[in-house]
Tab-separated table of C-alpha atoms (C1' of nucleotides) in Angstrom:
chain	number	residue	atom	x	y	z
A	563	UNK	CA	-31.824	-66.882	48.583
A	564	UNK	CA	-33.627	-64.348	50.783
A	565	UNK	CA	-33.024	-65.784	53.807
A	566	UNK	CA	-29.147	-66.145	54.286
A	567	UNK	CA	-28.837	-66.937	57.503
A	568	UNK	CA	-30.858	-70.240	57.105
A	569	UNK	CA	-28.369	-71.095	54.628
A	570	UNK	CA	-25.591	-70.676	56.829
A	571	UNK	CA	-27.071	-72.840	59.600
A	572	UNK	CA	-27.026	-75.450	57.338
A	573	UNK	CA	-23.604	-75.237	56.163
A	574	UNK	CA	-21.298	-78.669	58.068
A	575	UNK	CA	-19.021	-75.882	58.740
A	576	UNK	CA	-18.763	-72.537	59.217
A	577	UNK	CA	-15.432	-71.362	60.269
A	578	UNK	CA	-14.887	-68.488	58.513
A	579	UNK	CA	-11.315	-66.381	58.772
A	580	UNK	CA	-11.698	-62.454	58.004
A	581	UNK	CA	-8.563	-60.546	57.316
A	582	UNK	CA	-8.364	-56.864	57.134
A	583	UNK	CA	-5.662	-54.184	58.345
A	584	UNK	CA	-8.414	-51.860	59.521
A	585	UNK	CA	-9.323	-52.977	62.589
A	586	UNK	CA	-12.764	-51.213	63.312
A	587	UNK	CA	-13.718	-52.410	59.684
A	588	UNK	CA	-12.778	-55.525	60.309
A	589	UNK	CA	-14.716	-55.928	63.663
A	590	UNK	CA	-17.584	-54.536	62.044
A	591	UNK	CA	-17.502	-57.139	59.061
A	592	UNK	CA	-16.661	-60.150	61.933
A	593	UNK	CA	-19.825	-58.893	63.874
A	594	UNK	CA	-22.328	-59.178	60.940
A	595	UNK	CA	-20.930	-62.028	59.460
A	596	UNK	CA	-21.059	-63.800	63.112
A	597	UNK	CA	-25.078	-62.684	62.830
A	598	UNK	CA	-25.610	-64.037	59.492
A	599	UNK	CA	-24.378	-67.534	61.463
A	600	UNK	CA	-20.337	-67.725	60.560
A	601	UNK	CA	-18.196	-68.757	63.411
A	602	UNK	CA	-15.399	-65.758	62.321
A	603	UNK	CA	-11.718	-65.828	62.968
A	604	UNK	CA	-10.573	-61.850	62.511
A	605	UNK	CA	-6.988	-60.681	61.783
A	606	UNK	CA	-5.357	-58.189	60.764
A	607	UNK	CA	-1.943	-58.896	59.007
A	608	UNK	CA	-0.771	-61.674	56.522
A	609	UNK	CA	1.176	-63.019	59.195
A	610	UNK	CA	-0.847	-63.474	62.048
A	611	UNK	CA	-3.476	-65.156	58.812
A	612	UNK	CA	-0.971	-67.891	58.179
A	613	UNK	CA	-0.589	-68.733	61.708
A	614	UNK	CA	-4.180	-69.213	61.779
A	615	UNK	CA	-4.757	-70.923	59.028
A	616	UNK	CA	-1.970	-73.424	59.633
A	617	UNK	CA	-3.785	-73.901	63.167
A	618	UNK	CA	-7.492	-74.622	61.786
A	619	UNK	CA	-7.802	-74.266	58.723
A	620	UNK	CA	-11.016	-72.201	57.890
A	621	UNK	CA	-13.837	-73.174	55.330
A	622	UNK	CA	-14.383	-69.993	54.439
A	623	UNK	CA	-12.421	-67.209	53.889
A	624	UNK	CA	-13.005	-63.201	53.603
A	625	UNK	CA	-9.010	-61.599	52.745
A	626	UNK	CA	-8.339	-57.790	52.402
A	627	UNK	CA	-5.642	-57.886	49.263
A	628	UNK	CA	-3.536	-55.329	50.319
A	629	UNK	CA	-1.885	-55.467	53.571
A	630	UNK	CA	0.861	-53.967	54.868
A	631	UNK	CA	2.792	-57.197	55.823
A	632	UNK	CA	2.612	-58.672	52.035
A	633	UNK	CA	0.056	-59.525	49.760
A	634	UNK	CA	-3.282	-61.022	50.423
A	635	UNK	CA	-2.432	-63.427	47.516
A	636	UNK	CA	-0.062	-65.164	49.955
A	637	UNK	CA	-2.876	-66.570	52.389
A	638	UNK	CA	-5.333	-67.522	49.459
A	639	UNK	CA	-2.127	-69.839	48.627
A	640	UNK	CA	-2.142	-70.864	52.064
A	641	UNK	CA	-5.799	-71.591	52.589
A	642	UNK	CA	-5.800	-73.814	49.470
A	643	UNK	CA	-2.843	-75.504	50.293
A	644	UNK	CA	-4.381	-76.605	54.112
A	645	UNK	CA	-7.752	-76.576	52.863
A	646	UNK	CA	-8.312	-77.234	49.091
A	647	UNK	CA	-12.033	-76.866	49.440
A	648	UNK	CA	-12.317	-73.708	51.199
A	649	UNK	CA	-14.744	-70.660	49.375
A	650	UNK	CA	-11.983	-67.373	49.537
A	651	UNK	CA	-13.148	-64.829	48.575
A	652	UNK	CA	-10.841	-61.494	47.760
A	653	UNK	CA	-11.896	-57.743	48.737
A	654	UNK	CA	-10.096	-54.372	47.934
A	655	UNK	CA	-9.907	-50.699	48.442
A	656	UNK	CA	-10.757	-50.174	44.694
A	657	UNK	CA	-11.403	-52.538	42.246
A	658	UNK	CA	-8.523	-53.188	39.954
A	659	UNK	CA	-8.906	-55.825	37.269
A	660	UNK	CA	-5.569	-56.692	37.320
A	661	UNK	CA	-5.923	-57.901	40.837
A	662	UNK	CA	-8.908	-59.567	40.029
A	663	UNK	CA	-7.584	-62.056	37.676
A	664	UNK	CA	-4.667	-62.549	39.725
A	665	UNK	CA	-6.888	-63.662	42.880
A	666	UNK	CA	-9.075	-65.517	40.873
A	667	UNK	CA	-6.260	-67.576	39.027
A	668	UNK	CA	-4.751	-68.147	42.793
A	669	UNK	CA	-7.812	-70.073	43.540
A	670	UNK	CA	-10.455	-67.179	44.933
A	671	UNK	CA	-14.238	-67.997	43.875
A	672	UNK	CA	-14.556	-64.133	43.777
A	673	UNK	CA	-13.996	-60.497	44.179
A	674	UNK	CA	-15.461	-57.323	45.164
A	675	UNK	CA	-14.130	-53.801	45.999
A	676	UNK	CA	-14.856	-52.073	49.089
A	677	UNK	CA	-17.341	-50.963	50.139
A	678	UNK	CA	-19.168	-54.045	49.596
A	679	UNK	CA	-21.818	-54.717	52.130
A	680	UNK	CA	-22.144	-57.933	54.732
A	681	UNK	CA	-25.308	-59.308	52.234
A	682	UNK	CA	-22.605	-58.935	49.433
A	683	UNK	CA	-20.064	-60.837	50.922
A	684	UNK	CA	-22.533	-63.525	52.405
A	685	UNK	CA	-23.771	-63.976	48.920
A	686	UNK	CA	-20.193	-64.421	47.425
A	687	UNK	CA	-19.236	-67.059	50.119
A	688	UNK	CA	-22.249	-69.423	49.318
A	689	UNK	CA	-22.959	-68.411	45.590
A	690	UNK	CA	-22.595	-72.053	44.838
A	691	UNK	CA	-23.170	-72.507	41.294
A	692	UNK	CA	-21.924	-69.436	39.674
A	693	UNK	CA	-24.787	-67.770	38.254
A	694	UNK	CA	-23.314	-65.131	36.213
A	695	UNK	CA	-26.025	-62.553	37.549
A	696	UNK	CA	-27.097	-59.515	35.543
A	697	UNK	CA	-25.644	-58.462	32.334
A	698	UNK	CA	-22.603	-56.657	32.848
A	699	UNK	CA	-23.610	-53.353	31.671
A	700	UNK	CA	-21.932	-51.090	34.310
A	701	UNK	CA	-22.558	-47.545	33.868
A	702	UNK	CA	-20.383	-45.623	36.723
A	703	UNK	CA	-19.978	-42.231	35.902
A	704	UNK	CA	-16.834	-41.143	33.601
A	705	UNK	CA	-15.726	-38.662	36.359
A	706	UNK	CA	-16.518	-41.179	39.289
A	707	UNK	CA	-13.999	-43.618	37.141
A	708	UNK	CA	-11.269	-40.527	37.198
A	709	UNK	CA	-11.891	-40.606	40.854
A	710	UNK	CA	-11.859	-43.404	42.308
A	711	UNK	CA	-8.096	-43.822	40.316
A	712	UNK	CA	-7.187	-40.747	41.682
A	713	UNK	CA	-8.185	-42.548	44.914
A	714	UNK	CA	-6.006	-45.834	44.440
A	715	UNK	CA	-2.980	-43.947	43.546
A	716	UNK	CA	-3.187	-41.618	46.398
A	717	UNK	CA	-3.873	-44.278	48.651
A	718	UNK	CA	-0.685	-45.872	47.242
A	719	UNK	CA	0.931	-43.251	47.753
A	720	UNK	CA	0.128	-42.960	51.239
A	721	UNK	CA	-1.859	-40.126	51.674
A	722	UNK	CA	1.171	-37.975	49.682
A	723	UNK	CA	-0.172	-35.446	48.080
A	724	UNK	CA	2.856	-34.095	46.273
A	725	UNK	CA	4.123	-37.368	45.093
A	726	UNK	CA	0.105	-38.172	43.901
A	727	UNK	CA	0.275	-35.403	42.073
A	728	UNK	CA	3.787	-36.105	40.396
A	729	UNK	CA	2.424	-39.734	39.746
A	730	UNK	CA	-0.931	-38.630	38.242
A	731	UNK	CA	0.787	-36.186	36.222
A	732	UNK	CA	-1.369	-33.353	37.342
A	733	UNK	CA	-0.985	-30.615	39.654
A	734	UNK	CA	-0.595	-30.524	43.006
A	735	UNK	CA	-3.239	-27.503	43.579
A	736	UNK	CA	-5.877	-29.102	41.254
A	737	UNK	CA	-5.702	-32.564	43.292
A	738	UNK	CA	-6.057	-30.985	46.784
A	739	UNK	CA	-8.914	-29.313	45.115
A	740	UNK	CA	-10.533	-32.357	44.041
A	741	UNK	CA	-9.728	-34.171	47.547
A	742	UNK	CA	-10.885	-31.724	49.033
A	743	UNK	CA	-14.734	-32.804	47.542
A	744	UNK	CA	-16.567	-35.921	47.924
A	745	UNK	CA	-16.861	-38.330	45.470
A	746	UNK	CA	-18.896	-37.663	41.924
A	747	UNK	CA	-21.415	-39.947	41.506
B	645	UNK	CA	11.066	-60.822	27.319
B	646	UNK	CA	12.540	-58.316	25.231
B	647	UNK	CA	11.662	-59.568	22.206
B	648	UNK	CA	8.676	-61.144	22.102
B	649	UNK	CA	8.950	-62.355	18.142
B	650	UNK	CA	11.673	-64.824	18.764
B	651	UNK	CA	9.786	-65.725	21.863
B	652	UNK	CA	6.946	-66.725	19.665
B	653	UNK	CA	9.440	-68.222	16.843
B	654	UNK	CA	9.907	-70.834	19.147
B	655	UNK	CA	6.420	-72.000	20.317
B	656	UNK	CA	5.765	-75.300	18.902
B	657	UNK	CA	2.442	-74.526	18.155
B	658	UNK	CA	1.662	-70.743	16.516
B	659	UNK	CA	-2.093	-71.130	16.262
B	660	UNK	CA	-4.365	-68.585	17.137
B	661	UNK	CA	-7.432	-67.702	17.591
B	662	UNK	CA	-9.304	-64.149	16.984
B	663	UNK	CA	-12.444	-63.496	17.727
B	664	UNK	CA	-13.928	-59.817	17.647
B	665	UNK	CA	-17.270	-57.978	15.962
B	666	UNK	CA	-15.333	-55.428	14.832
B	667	UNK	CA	-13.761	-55.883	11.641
B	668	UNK	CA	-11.028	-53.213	11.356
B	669	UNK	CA	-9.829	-53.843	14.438
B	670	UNK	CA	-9.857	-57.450	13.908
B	671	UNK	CA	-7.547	-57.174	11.037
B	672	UNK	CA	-5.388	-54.765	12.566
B	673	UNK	CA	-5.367	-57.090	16.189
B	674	UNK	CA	-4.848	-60.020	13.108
B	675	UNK	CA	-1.933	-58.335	11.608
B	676	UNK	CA	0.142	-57.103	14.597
B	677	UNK	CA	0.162	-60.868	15.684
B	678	UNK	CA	1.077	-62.629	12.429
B	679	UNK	CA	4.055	-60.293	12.379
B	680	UNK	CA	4.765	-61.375	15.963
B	681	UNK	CA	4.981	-64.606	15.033
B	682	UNK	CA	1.572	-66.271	15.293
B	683	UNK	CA	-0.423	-67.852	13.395
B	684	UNK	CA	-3.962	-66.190	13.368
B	685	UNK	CA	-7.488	-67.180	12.358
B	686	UNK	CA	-9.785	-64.447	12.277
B	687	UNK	CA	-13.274	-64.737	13.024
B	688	UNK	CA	-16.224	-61.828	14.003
B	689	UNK	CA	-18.593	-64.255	15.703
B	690	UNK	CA	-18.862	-66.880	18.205
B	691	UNK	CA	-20.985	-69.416	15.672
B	692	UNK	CA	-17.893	-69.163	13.809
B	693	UNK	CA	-15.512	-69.399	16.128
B	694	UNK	CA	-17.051	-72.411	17.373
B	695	UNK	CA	-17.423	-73.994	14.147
B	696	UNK	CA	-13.186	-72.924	13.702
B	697	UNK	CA	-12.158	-74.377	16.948
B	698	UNK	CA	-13.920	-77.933	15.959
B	699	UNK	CA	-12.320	-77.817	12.626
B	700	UNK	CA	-9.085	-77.108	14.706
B	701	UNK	CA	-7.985	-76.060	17.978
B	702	UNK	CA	-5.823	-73.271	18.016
B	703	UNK	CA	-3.266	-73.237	20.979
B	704	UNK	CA	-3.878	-69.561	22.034
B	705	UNK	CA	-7.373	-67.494	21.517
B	706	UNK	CA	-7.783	-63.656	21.805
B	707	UNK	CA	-11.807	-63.496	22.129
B	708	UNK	CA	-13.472	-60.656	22.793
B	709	UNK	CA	-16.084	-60.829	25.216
B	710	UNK	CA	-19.548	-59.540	23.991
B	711	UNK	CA	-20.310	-60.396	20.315
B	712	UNK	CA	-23.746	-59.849	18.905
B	713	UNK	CA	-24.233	-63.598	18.513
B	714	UNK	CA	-23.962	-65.021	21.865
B	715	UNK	CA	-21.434	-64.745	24.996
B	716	UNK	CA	-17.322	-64.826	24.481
B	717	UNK	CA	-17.651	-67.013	27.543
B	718	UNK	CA	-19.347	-70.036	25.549
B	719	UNK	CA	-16.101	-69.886	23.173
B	720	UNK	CA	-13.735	-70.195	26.085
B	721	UNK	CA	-15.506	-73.210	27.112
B	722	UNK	CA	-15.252	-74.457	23.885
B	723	UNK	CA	-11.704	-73.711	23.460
B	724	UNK	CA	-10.601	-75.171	26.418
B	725	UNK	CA	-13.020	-78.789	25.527
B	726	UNK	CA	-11.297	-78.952	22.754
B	727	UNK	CA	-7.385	-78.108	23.994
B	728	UNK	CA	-7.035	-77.708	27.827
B	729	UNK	CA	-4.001	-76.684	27.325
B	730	UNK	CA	-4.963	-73.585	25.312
B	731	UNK	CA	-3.753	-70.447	26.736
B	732	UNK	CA	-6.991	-67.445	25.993
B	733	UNK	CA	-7.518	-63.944	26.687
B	734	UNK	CA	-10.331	-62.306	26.854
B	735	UNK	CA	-10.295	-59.091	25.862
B	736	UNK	CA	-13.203	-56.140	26.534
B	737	UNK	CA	-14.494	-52.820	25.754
B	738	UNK	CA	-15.484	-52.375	28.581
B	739	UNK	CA	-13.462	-53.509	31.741
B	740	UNK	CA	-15.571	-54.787	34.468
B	741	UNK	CA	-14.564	-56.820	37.757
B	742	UNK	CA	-17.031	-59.143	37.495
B	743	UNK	CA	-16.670	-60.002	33.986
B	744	UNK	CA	-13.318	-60.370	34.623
B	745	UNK	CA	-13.945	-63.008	37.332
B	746	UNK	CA	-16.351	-64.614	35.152
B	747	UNK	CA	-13.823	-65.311	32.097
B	748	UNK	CA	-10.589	-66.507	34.601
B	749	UNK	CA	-13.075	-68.638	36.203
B	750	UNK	CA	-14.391	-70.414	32.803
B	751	UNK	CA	-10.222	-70.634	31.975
B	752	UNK	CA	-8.580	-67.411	30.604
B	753	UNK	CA	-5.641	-67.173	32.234
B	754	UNK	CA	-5.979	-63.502	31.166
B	755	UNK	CA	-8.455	-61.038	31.114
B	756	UNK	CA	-7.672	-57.427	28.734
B	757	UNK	CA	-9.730	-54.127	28.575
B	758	UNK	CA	-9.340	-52.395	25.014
B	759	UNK	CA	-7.453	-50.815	23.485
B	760	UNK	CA	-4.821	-53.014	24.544
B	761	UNK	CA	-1.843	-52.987	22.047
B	762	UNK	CA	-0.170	-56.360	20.864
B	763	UNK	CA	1.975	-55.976	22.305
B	764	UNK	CA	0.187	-56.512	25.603
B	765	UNK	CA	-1.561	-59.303	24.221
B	766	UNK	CA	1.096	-60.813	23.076
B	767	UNK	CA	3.223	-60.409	26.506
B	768	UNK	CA	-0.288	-62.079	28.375
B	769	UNK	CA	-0.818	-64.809	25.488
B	770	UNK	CA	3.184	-65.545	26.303
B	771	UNK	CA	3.262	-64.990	30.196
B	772	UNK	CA	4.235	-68.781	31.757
B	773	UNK	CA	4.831	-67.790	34.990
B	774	UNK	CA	1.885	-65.726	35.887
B	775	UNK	CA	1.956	-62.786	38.276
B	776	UNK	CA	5.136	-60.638	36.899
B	777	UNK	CA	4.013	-57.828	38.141
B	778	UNK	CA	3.141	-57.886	41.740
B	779	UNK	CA	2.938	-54.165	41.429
B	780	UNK	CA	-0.236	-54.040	39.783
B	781	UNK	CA	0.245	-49.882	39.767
B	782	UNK	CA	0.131	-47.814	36.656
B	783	UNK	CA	0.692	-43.943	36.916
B	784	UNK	CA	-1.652	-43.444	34.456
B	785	UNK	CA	-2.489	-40.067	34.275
B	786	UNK	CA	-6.596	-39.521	36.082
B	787	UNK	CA	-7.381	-37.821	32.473
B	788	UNK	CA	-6.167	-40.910	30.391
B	789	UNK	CA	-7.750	-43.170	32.993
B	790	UNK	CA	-11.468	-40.938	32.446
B	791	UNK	CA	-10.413	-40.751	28.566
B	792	UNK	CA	-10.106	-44.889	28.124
B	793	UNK	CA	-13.460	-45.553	30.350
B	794	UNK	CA	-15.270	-42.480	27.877
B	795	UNK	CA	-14.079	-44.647	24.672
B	796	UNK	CA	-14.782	-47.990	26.015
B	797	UNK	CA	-18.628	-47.321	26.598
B	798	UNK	CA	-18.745	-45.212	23.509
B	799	UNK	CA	-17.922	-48.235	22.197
B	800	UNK	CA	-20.151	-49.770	23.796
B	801	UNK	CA	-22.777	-48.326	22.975
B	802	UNK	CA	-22.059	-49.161	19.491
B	803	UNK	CA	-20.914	-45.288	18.990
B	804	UNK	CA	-24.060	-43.867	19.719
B	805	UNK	CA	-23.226	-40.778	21.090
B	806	UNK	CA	-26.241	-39.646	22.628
B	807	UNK	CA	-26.701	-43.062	24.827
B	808	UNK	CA	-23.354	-42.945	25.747
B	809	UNK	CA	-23.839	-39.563	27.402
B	810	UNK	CA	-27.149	-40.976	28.600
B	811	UNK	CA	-25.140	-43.591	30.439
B	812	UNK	CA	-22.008	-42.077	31.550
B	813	UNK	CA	-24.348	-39.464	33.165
B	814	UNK	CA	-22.835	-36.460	31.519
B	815	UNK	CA	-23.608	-33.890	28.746
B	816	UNK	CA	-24.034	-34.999	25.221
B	817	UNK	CA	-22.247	-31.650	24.318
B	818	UNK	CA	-19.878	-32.168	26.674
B	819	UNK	CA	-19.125	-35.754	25.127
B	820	UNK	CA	-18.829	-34.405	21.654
B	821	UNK	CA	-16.695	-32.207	22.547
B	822	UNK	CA	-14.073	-34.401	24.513
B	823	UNK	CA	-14.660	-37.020	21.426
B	824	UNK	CA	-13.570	-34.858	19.061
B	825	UNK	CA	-9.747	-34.469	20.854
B	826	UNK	CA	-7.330	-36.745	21.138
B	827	UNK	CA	-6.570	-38.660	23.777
B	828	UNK	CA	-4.824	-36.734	26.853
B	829	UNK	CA	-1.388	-38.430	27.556
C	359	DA	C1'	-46.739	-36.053	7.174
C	360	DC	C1'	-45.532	-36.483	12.013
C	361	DG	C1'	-43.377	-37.605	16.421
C	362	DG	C1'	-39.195	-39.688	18.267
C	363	DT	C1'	-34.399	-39.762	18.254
C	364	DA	C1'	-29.543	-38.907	16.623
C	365	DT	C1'	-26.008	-35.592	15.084
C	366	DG	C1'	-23.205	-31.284	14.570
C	367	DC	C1'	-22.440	-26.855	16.073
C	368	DG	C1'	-22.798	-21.805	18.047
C	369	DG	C1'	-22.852	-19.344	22.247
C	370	DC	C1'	-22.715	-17.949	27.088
C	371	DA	C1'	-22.250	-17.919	32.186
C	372	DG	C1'	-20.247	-20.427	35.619
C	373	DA	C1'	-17.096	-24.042	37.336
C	374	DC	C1'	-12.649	-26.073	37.030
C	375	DT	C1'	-7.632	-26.211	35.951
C	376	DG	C1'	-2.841	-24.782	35.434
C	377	DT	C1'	0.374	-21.719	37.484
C	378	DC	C1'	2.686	-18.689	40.829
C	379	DG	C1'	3.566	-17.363	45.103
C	380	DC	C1'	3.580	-17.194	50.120
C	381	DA	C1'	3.603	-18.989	54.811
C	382	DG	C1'	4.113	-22.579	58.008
C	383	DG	C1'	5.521	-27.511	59.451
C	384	DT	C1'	8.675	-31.585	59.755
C	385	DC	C1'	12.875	-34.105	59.276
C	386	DG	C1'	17.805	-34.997	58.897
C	387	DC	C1'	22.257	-33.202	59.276
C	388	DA	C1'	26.265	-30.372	60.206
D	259	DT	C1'	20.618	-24.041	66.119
D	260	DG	C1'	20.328	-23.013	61.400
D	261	DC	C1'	19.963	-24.698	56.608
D	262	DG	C1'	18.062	-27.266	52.918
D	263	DA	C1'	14.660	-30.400	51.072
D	264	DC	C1'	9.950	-31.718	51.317
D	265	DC	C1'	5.146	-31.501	52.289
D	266	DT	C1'	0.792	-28.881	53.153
D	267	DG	C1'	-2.864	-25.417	52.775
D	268	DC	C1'	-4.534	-21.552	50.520
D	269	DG	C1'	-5.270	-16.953	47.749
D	270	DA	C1'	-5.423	-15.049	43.105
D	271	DC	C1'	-5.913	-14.923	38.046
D	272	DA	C1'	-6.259	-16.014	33.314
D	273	DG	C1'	-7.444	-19.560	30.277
D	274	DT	C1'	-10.084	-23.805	29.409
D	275	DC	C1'	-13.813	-26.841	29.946
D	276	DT	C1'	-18.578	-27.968	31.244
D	277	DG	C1'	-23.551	-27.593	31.713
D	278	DC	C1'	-27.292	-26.010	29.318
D	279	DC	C1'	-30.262	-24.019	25.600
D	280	DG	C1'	-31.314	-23.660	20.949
D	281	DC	C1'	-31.438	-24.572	16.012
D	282	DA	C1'	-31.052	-27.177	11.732
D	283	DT	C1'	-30.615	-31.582	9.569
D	284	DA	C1'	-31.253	-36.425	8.973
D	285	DC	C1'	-33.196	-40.964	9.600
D	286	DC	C1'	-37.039	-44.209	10.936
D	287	DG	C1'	-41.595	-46.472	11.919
D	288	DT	C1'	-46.464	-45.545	11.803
DNA sequence: ACGGTATGCGGCAGACTGTCGCAGGTCGCA
DNA sequence: TGCGACCTGCGACAGTCTGCCGCATACCGT
């Protein structure tokens, strides 16, 4: 398990199709997962994913969940469908367990929330029996929690302040204030 | 979907399963379903939920995750042995991705984070076609968001307040102090 | 009896929040 | 071109909340 690249080389095949809507992220994930020995297919929109999978159908699969062509959940369908044995796994802005069980019951073998690192993701893609790894004692901070919602919903809001603030129930001042910092840890 | 009782009335099968440590809310969880409709069985452990689901499968289970005696996962395998067709939900104190993962892959087709109300329940335990909402998006306010994550490793932690400030990082005075107000809307 | 740990509570200085208000920017529409 | 509807950033101020210290009490295991 230390050495993942070894692993890779011995996979029969290791197509691999990445898709993310931020392009310099994406290239960046495509680059070290190329490294770690994937031969990585990179796009950027649900649409362009469904060409390619319909064209070669990848083994492996890395999907962004929210796009802004549709929903990520769309091309897990479609990777099944063409490829029944393929290892998807999901990633996201910020997790959301409501998006994690939906993945997961559309046929991903995983999820993790950005920012997860290449190692992560390797790991996810061959994690072949499930070992279900530490207990699941997460301690994230109570105000890192409040933040990283705050996060989502602004992000879903696209970047609007005002209506964030309307959403969130809180005002306007008092979220540009907490933008305005990095995150609590 | 309005009302979920007659909903229920109709299920040819009303048994159900619930397993939590915690007795009040047990019987409280216990009571809001029977008057739904259901059928319930009550148990606080998962020896004795196994031993109920060999005596007789129920047709839906409401387990909660960690139980003193064992993992909430080994019932779910159990559950679904005995009936595949079973429909379960785990539900949590604390809501975490990759528990989350872990319980839709062993076969919950749902996955809860307490408090949920029966409601909720009730709408998952019923949900046929899955993925209603595509908008996975609640404008819930940052402070009830921070509020629900404070109570759920308070909980947790088995309502020790000191470790629970220990582990959410923050001031034991501080924590009294929110725990002592009612929850922020 | 003693150290370790948990709990409730008073108090205080400093940080954060809720509110107002003001100024400037963008967009769509007569 | 001017108006109205929004959005954005920011200053100021009072009221609230938080971090931190301390003290007293109450269990435990040794």
């Amino acid at each position: 398990m230390t050495d993942l690249s070894t692993e890779v080389a011995a996979l029969p095949d290791k197509s691999l199709l990445v898709m993310d809507d931020d392009a310099p992220l994406r290239t960046r994930l495509g680059r070290a997962l190329e490294q770690r020995g994937f031969e990585p297919t990179l796009v950027g929109s649900v649409s362009e994913a469904i060409t390619a999978v319909k064209s070669s159908p990848p083994a492996f699969a890395v999907l962004d969940m929210r796009l802004d062509d549709g929903n990520g959940l769309r091309v897990v369908e479609a990777v099944r469908d063409a490829r029944p044995d393929a290892r998807i796994i999901m990633l996201t802005g910020y997790g959301n367990i409501a998006t994690a069980v939906q993945a997961v019951k559309a046929g991903a073998v995983d999820y993790l929330s950005k920012p997860a690192d290449a190692d992560d993701v390797v790991r996810a893609l061959l994690a072949r029996g499930d070992a279900p790894p530490p207990p699941p004692d997460n301690p994230m901070s109570a105000d890192r929690v409040r933040w990283e919602h705050i996060q989502r919903v602004y992000e879903l809001c696209n970047h609007n302040v005002s209506e964030t603030a309307r959403r969130l129930n809180m005002h306007r001042r008092t979220l540009q204030r907490i933008l305005a910092k990095r995150a609590p840890r």
